[in-house]
PDB file of C-alpha atoms and ligand atoms in Angstrom:
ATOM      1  CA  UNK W1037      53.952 103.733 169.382  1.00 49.00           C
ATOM      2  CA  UNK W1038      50.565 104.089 168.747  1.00 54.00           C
ATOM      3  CA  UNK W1039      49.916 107.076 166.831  1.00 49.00           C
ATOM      4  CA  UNK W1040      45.982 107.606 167.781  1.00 53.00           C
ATOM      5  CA  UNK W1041      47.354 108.607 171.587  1.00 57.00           C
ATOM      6  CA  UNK W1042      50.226 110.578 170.988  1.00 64.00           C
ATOM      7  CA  UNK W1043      50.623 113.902 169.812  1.00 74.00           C
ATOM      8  CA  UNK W1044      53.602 114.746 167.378  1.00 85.00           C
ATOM      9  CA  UNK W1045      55.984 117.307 168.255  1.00 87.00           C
ATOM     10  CA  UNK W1046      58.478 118.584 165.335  1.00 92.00           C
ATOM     11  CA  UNK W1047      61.782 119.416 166.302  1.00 92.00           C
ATOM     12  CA  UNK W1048      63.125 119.942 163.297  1.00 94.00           C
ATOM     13  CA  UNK W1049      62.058 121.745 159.768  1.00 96.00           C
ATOM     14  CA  UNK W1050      63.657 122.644 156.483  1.00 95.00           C
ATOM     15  CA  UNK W1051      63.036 124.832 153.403  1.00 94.00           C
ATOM     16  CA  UNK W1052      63.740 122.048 150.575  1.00 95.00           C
ATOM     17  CA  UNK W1053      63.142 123.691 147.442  1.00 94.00           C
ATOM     18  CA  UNK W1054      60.783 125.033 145.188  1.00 92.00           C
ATOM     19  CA  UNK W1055      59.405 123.486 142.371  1.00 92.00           C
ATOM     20  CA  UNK W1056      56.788 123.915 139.070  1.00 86.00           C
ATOM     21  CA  UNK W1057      57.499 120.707 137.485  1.00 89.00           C
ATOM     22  CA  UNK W1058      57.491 117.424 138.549  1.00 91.00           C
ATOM     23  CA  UNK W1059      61.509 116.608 137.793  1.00 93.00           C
ATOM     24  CA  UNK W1060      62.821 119.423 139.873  1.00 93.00           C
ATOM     25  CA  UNK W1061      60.765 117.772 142.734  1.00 95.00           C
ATOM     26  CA  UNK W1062      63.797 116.837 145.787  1.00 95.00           C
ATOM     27  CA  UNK W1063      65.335 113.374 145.726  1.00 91.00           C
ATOM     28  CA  UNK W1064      65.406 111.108 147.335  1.00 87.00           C
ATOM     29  CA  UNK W1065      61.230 111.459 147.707  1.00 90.00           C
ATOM     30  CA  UNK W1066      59.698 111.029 151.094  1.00 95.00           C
ATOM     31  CA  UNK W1067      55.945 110.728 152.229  1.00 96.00           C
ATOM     32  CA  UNK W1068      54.711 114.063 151.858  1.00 97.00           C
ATOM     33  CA  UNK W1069      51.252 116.241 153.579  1.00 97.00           C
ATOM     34  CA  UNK W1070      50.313 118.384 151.230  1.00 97.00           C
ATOM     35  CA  UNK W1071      48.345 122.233 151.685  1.00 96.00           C
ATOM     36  CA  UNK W1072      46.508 123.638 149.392  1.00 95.00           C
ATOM     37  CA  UNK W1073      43.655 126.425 149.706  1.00 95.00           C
ATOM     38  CA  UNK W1074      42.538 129.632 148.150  1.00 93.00           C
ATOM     39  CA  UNK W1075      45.285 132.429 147.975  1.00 89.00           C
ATOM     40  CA  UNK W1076      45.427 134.256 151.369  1.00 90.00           C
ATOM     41  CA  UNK W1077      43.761 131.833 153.098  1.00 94.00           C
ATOM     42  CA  UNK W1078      46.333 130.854 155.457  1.00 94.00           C
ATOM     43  CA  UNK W1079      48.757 127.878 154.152  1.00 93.00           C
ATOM     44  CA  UNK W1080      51.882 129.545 154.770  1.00 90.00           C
ATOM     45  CA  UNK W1081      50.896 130.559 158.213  1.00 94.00           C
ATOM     46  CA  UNK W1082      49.288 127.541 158.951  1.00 96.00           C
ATOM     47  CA  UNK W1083      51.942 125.354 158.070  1.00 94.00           C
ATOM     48  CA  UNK W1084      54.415 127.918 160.118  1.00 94.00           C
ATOM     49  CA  UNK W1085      51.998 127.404 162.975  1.00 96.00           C
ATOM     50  CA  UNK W1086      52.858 123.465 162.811  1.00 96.00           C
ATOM     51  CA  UNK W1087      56.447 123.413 162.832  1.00 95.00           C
ATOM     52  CA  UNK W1088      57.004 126.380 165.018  1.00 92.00           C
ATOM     53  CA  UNK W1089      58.868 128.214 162.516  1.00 90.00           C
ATOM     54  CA  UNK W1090      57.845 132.127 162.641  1.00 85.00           C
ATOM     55  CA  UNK W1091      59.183 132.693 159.357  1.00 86.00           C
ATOM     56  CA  UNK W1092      59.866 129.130 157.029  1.00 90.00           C
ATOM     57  CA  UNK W1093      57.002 129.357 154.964  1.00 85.00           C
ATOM     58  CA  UNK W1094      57.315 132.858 153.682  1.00 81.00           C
ATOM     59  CA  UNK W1095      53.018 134.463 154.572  1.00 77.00           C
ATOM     60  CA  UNK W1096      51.943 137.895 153.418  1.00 71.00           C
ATOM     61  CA  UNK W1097      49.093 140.303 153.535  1.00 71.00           C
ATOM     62  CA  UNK W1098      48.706 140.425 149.753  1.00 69.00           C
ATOM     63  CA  UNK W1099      46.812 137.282 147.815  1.00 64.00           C
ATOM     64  CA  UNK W1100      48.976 135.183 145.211  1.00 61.00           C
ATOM     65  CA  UNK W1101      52.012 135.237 147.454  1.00 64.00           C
ATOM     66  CA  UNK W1102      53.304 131.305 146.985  1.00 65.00           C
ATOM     67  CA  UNK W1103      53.309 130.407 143.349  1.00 75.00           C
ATOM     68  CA  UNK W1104      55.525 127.539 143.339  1.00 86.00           C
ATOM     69  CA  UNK W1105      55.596 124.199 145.059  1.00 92.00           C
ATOM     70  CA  UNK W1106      57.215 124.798 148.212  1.00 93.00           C
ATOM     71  CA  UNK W1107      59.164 121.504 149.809  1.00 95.00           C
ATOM     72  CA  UNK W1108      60.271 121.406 153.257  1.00 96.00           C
ATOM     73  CA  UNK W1109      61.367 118.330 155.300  1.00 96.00           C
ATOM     74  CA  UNK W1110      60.396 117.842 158.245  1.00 96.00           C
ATOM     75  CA  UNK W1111      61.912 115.486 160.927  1.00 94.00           C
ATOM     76  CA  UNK W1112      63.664 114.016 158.185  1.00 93.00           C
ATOM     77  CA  UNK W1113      61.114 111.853 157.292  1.00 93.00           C
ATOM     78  CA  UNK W1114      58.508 113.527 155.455  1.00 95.00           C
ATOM     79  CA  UNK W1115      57.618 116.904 152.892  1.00 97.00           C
ATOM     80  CA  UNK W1116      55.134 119.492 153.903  1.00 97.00           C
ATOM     81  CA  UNK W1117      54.350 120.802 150.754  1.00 96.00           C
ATOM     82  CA  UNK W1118      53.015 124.693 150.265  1.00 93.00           C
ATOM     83  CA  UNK W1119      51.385 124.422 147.300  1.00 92.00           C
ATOM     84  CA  UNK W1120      50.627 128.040 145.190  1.00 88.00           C
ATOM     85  CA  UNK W1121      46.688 128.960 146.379  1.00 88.00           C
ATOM     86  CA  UNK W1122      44.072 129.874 144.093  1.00 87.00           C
ATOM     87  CA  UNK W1123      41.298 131.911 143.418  1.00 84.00           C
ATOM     88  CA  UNK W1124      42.954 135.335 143.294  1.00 76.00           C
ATOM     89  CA  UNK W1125      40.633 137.177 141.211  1.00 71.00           C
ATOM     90  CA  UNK W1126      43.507 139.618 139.708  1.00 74.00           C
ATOM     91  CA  UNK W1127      45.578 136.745 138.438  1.00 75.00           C
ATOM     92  CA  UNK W1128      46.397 137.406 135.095  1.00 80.00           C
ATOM     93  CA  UNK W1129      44.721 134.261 132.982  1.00 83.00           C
ATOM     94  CA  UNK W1130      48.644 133.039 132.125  1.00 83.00           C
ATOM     95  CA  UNK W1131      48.980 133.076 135.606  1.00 80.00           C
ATOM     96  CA  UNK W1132      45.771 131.047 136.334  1.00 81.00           C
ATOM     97  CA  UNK W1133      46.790 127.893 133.882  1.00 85.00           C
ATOM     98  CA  UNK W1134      50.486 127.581 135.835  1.00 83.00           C
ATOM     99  CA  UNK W1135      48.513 127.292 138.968  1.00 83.00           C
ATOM    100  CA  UNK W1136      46.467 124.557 137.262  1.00 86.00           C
ATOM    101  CA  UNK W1137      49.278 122.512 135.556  1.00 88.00           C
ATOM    102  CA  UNK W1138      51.326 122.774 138.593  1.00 88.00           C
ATOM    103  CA  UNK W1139      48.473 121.655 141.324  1.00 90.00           C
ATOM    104  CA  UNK W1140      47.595 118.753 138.799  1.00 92.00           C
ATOM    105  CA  UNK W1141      50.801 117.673 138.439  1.00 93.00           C
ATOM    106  CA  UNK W1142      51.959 117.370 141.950  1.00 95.00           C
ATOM    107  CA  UNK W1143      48.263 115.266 142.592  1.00 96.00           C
ATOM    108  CA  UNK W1144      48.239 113.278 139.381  1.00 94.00           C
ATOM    109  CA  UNK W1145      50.098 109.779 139.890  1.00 93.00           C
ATOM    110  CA  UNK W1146      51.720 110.967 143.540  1.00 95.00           C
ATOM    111  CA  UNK W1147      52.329 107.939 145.381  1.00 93.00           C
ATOM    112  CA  UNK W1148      54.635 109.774 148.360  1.00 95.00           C
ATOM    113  CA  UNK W1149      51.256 111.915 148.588  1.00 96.00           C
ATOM    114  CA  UNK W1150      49.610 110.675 151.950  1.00 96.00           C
ATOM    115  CA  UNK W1151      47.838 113.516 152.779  1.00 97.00           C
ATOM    116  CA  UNK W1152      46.021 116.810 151.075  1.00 98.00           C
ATOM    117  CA  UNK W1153      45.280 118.916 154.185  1.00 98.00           C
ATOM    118  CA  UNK W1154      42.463 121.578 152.731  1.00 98.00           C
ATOM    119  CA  UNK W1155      42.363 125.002 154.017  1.00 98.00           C
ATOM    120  CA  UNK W1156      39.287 127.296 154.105  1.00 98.00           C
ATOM    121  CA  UNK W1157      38.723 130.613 155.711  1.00 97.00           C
ATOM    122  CA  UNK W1158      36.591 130.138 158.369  1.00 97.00           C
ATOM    123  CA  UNK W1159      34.374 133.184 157.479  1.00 96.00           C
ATOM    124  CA  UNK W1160      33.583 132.356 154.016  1.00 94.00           C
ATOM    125  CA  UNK W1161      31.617 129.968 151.971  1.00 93.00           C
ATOM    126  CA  UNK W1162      33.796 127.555 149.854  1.00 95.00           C
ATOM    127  CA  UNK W1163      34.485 128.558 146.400  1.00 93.00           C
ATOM    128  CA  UNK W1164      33.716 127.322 143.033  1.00 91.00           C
ATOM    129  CA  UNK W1165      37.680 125.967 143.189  1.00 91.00           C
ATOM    130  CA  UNK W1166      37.655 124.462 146.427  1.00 95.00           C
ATOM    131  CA  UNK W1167      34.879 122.419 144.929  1.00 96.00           C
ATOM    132  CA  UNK W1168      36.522 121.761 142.052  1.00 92.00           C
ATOM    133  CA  UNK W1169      39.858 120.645 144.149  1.00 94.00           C
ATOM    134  CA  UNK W1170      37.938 118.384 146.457  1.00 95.00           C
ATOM    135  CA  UNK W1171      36.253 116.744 143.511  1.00 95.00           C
ATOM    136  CA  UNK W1172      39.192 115.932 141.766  1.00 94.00           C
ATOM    137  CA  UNK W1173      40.722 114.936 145.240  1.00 95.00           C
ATOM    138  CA  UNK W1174      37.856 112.389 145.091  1.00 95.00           C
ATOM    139  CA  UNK W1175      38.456 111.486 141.875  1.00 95.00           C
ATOM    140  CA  UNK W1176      42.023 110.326 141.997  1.00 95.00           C
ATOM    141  CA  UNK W1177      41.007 108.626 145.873  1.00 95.00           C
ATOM    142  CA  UNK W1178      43.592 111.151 147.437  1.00 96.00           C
ATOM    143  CA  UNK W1179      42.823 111.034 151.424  1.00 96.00           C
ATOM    144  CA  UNK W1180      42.090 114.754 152.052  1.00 96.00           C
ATOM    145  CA  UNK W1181      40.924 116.773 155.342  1.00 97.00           C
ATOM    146  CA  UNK W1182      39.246 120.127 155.836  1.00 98.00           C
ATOM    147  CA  UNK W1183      40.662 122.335 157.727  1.00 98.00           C
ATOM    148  CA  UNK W1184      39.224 125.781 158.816  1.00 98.00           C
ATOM    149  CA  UNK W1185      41.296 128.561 159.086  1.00 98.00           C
ATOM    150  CA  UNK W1186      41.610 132.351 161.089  1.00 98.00           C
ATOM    151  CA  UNK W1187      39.207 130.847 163.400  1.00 98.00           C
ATOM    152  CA  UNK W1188      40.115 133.510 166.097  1.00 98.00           C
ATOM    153  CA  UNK W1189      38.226 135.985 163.396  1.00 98.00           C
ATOM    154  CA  UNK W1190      34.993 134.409 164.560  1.00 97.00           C
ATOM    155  CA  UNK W1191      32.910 133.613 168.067  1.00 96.00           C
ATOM    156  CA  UNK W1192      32.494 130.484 169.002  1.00 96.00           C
ATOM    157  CA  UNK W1193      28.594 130.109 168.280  1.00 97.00           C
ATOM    158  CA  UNK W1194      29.367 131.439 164.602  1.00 97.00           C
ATOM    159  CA  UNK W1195      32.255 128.973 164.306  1.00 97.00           C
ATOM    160  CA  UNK W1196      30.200 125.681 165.141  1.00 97.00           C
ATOM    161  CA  UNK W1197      28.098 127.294 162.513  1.00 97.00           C
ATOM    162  CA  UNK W1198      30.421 127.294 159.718  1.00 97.00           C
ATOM    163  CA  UNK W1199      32.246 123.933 160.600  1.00 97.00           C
ATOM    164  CA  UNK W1200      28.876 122.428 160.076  1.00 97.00           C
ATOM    165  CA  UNK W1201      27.885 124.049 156.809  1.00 97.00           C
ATOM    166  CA  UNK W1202      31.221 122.956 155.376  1.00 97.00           C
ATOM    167  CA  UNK W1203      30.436 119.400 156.990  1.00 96.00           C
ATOM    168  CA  UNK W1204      26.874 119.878 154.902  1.00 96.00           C
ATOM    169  CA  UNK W1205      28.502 121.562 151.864  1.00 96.00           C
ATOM    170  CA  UNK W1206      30.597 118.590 150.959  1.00 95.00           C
ATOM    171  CA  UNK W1207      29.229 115.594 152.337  1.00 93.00           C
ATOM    172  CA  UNK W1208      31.339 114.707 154.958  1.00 92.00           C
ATOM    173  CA  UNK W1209      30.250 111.304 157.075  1.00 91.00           C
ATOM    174  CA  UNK W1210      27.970 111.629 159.716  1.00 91.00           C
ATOM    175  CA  UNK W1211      29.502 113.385 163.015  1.00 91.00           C
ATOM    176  CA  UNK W1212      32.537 114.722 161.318  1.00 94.00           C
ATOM    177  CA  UNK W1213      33.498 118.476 161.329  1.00 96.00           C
ATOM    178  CA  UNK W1214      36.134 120.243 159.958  1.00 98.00           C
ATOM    179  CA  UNK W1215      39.076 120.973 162.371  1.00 98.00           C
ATOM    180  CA  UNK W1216      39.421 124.613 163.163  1.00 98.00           C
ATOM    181  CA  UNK W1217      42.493 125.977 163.607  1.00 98.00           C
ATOM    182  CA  UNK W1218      44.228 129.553 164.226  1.00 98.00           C
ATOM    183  CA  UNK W1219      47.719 129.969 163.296  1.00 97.00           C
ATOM    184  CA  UNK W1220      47.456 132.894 165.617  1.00 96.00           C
ATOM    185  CA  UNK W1221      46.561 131.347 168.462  1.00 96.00           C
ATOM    186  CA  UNK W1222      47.520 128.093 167.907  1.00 96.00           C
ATOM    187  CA  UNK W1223      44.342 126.428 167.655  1.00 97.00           C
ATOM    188  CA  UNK W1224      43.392 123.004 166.337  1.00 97.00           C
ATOM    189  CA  UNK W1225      47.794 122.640 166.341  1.00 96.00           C
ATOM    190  CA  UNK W1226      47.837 119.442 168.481  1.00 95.00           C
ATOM    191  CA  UNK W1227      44.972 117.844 166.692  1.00 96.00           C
ATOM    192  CA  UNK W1228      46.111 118.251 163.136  1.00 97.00           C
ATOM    193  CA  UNK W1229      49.524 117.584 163.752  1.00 96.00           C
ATOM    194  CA  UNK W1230      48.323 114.131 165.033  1.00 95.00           C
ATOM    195  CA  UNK W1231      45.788 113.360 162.282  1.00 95.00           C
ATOM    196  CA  UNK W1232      48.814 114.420 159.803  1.00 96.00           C
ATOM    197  CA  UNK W1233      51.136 112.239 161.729  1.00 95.00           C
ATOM    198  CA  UNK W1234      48.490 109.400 161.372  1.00 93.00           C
ATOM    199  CA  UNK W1235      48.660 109.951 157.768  1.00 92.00           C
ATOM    200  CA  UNK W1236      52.597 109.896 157.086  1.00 90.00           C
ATOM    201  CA  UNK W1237      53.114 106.468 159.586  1.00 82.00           C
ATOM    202  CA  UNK W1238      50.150 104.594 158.054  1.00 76.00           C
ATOM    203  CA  UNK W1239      51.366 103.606 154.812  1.00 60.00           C
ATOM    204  CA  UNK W1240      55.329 103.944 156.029  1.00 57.00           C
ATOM    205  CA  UNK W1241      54.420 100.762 158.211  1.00 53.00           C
ATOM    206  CA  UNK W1242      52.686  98.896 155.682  1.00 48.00           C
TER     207      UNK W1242
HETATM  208  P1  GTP A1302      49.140 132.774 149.466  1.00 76.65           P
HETATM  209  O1  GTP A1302      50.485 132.140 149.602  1.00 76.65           O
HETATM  210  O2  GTP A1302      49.165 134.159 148.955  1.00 76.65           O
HETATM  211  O3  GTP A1302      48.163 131.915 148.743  1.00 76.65           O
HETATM  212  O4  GTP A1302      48.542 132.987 150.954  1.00 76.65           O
HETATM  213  P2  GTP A1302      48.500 131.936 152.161  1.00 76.65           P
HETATM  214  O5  GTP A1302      47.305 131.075 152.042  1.00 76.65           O
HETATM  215  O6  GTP A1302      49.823 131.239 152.318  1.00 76.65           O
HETATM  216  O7  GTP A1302      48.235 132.916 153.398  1.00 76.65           O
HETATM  217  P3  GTP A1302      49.275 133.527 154.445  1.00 76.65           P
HETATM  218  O8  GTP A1302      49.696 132.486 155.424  1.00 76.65           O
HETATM  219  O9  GTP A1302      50.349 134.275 153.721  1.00 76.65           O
HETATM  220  O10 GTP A1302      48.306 134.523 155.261  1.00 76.65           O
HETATM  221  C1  GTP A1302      47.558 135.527 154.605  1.00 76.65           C
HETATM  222  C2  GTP A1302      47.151 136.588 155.618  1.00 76.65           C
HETATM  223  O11 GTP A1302      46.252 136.042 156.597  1.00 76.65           O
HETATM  224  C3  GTP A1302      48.322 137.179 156.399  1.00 76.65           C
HETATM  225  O12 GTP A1302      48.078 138.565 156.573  1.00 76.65           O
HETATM  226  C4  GTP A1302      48.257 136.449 157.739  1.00 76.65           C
HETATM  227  O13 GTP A1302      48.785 137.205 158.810  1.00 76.65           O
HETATM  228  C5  GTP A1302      46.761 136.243 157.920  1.00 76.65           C
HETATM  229  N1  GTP A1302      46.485 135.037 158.724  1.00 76.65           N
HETATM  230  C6  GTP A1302      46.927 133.787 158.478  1.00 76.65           C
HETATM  231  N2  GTP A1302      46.511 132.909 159.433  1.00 76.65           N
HETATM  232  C7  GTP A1302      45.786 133.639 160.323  1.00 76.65           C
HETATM  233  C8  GTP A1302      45.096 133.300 161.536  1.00 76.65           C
HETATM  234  O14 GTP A1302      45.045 132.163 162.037  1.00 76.65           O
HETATM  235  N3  GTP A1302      44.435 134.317 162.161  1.00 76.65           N
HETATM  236  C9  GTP A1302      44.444 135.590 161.682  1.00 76.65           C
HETATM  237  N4  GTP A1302      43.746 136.505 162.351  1.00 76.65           N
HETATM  238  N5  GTP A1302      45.089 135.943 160.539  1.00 76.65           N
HETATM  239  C10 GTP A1302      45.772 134.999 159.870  1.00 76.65           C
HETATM  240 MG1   MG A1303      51.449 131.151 151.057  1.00 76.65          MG
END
């Protein structure tokens, strides 16, 4: 099959576990897609969006909602992993550290990580974190994409706009753009599911 063409459909999704540390991760492991973003910005939602689940990734109106390391298996052959967002400014500093031993953990020395899909709210400029996660992304050469979310919230003229100063803000090669996506609508579904299917074949075919 050849991956670039075809789009992936999931027909089937699980809730795993949850996890801080690396030993409660599940067994055996599996190539896993990873989402990470600032809290509230739309992982749960997002990743809901993906596997057509309403409910699997549990989403709420208040920030700081997933703290653990969510697992769930997906077409029994991979992890999509809900990882606990950041940057909620009422996060006690305790609270703060977990989230960074946890995230560096899961990243540090991952080889079943293929993937570290990046979410951003569409309407806002990236925070000091996100720029702290992609360069440390960088760092350990962990293949990441940006991904703009809650792009419903926005008209298409201010959209473009954004997806190109995100382009700008970190560098991105020449002609590439941050998918959009809307886990309300649906937007940007087909062609993320196919980059992240991309992503979990490539290295399972090696
Ligand atoms: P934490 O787990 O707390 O870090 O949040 P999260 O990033 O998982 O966000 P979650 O999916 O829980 O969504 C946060 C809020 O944004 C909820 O009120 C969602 O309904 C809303 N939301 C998420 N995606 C979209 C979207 O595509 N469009 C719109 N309009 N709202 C969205
Ligand atoms: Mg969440």
């Amino acid at each position: 099959m050849n991956a670039e063409e075809k789009s992936w459909e999931i027909h089937s999704a699980e809730f795993v576990l949850s996890a801080v540390r690396r030993r409660h991760y599940p067994q055996p492991s599996l190539p896993q897609v990873a989402f990470s973003g600032r809290s509230n910005c739309g992982k749960s939602s997002l990743l809901n969006c993906l596997v057509r689940r309403r409910n699997l990734a549990k989403t709420s109106g208040k920030p700081g909602h997933t703290r653990l390391v969510n697992f769930f298996l997906v077409e029994n052959r991979c992890h999509f992993v809900d990882l606990p967002g950041y940057g909620y400014a009422k996060a006690p500093p305790a609270e703060k550290e977990k989230w960074r031993r946890s995230t560096e953990e899961f990243l540090k020395d991952n080889p079943c990580l293929r993937l570290m899909v990046l979410l951003l709210d569409a309407r806002r400029t990236p925070s000091e974190l996100d720029d702290v996660l992609v360069e440390f992304l960088k760092h350990l050469r962990i293949p990441f994409l940006l991904v703009l979310t809650k792009s419903d919230k926005l008209g298409r003229a201010e959209l473009e706009k954004s997806r190109k100063a995100i382009a700008a803000h970190y560098a991105l090669p020449k002609g590439e753009l941050p998918i959009a996506t809307s886990a309300e609508k649906g937007t940007g579904r087909e062609e993320l599911l196919k980059r992240i299917h991309q992503s979990v074949l490539e290295k399972s075919e090696e």
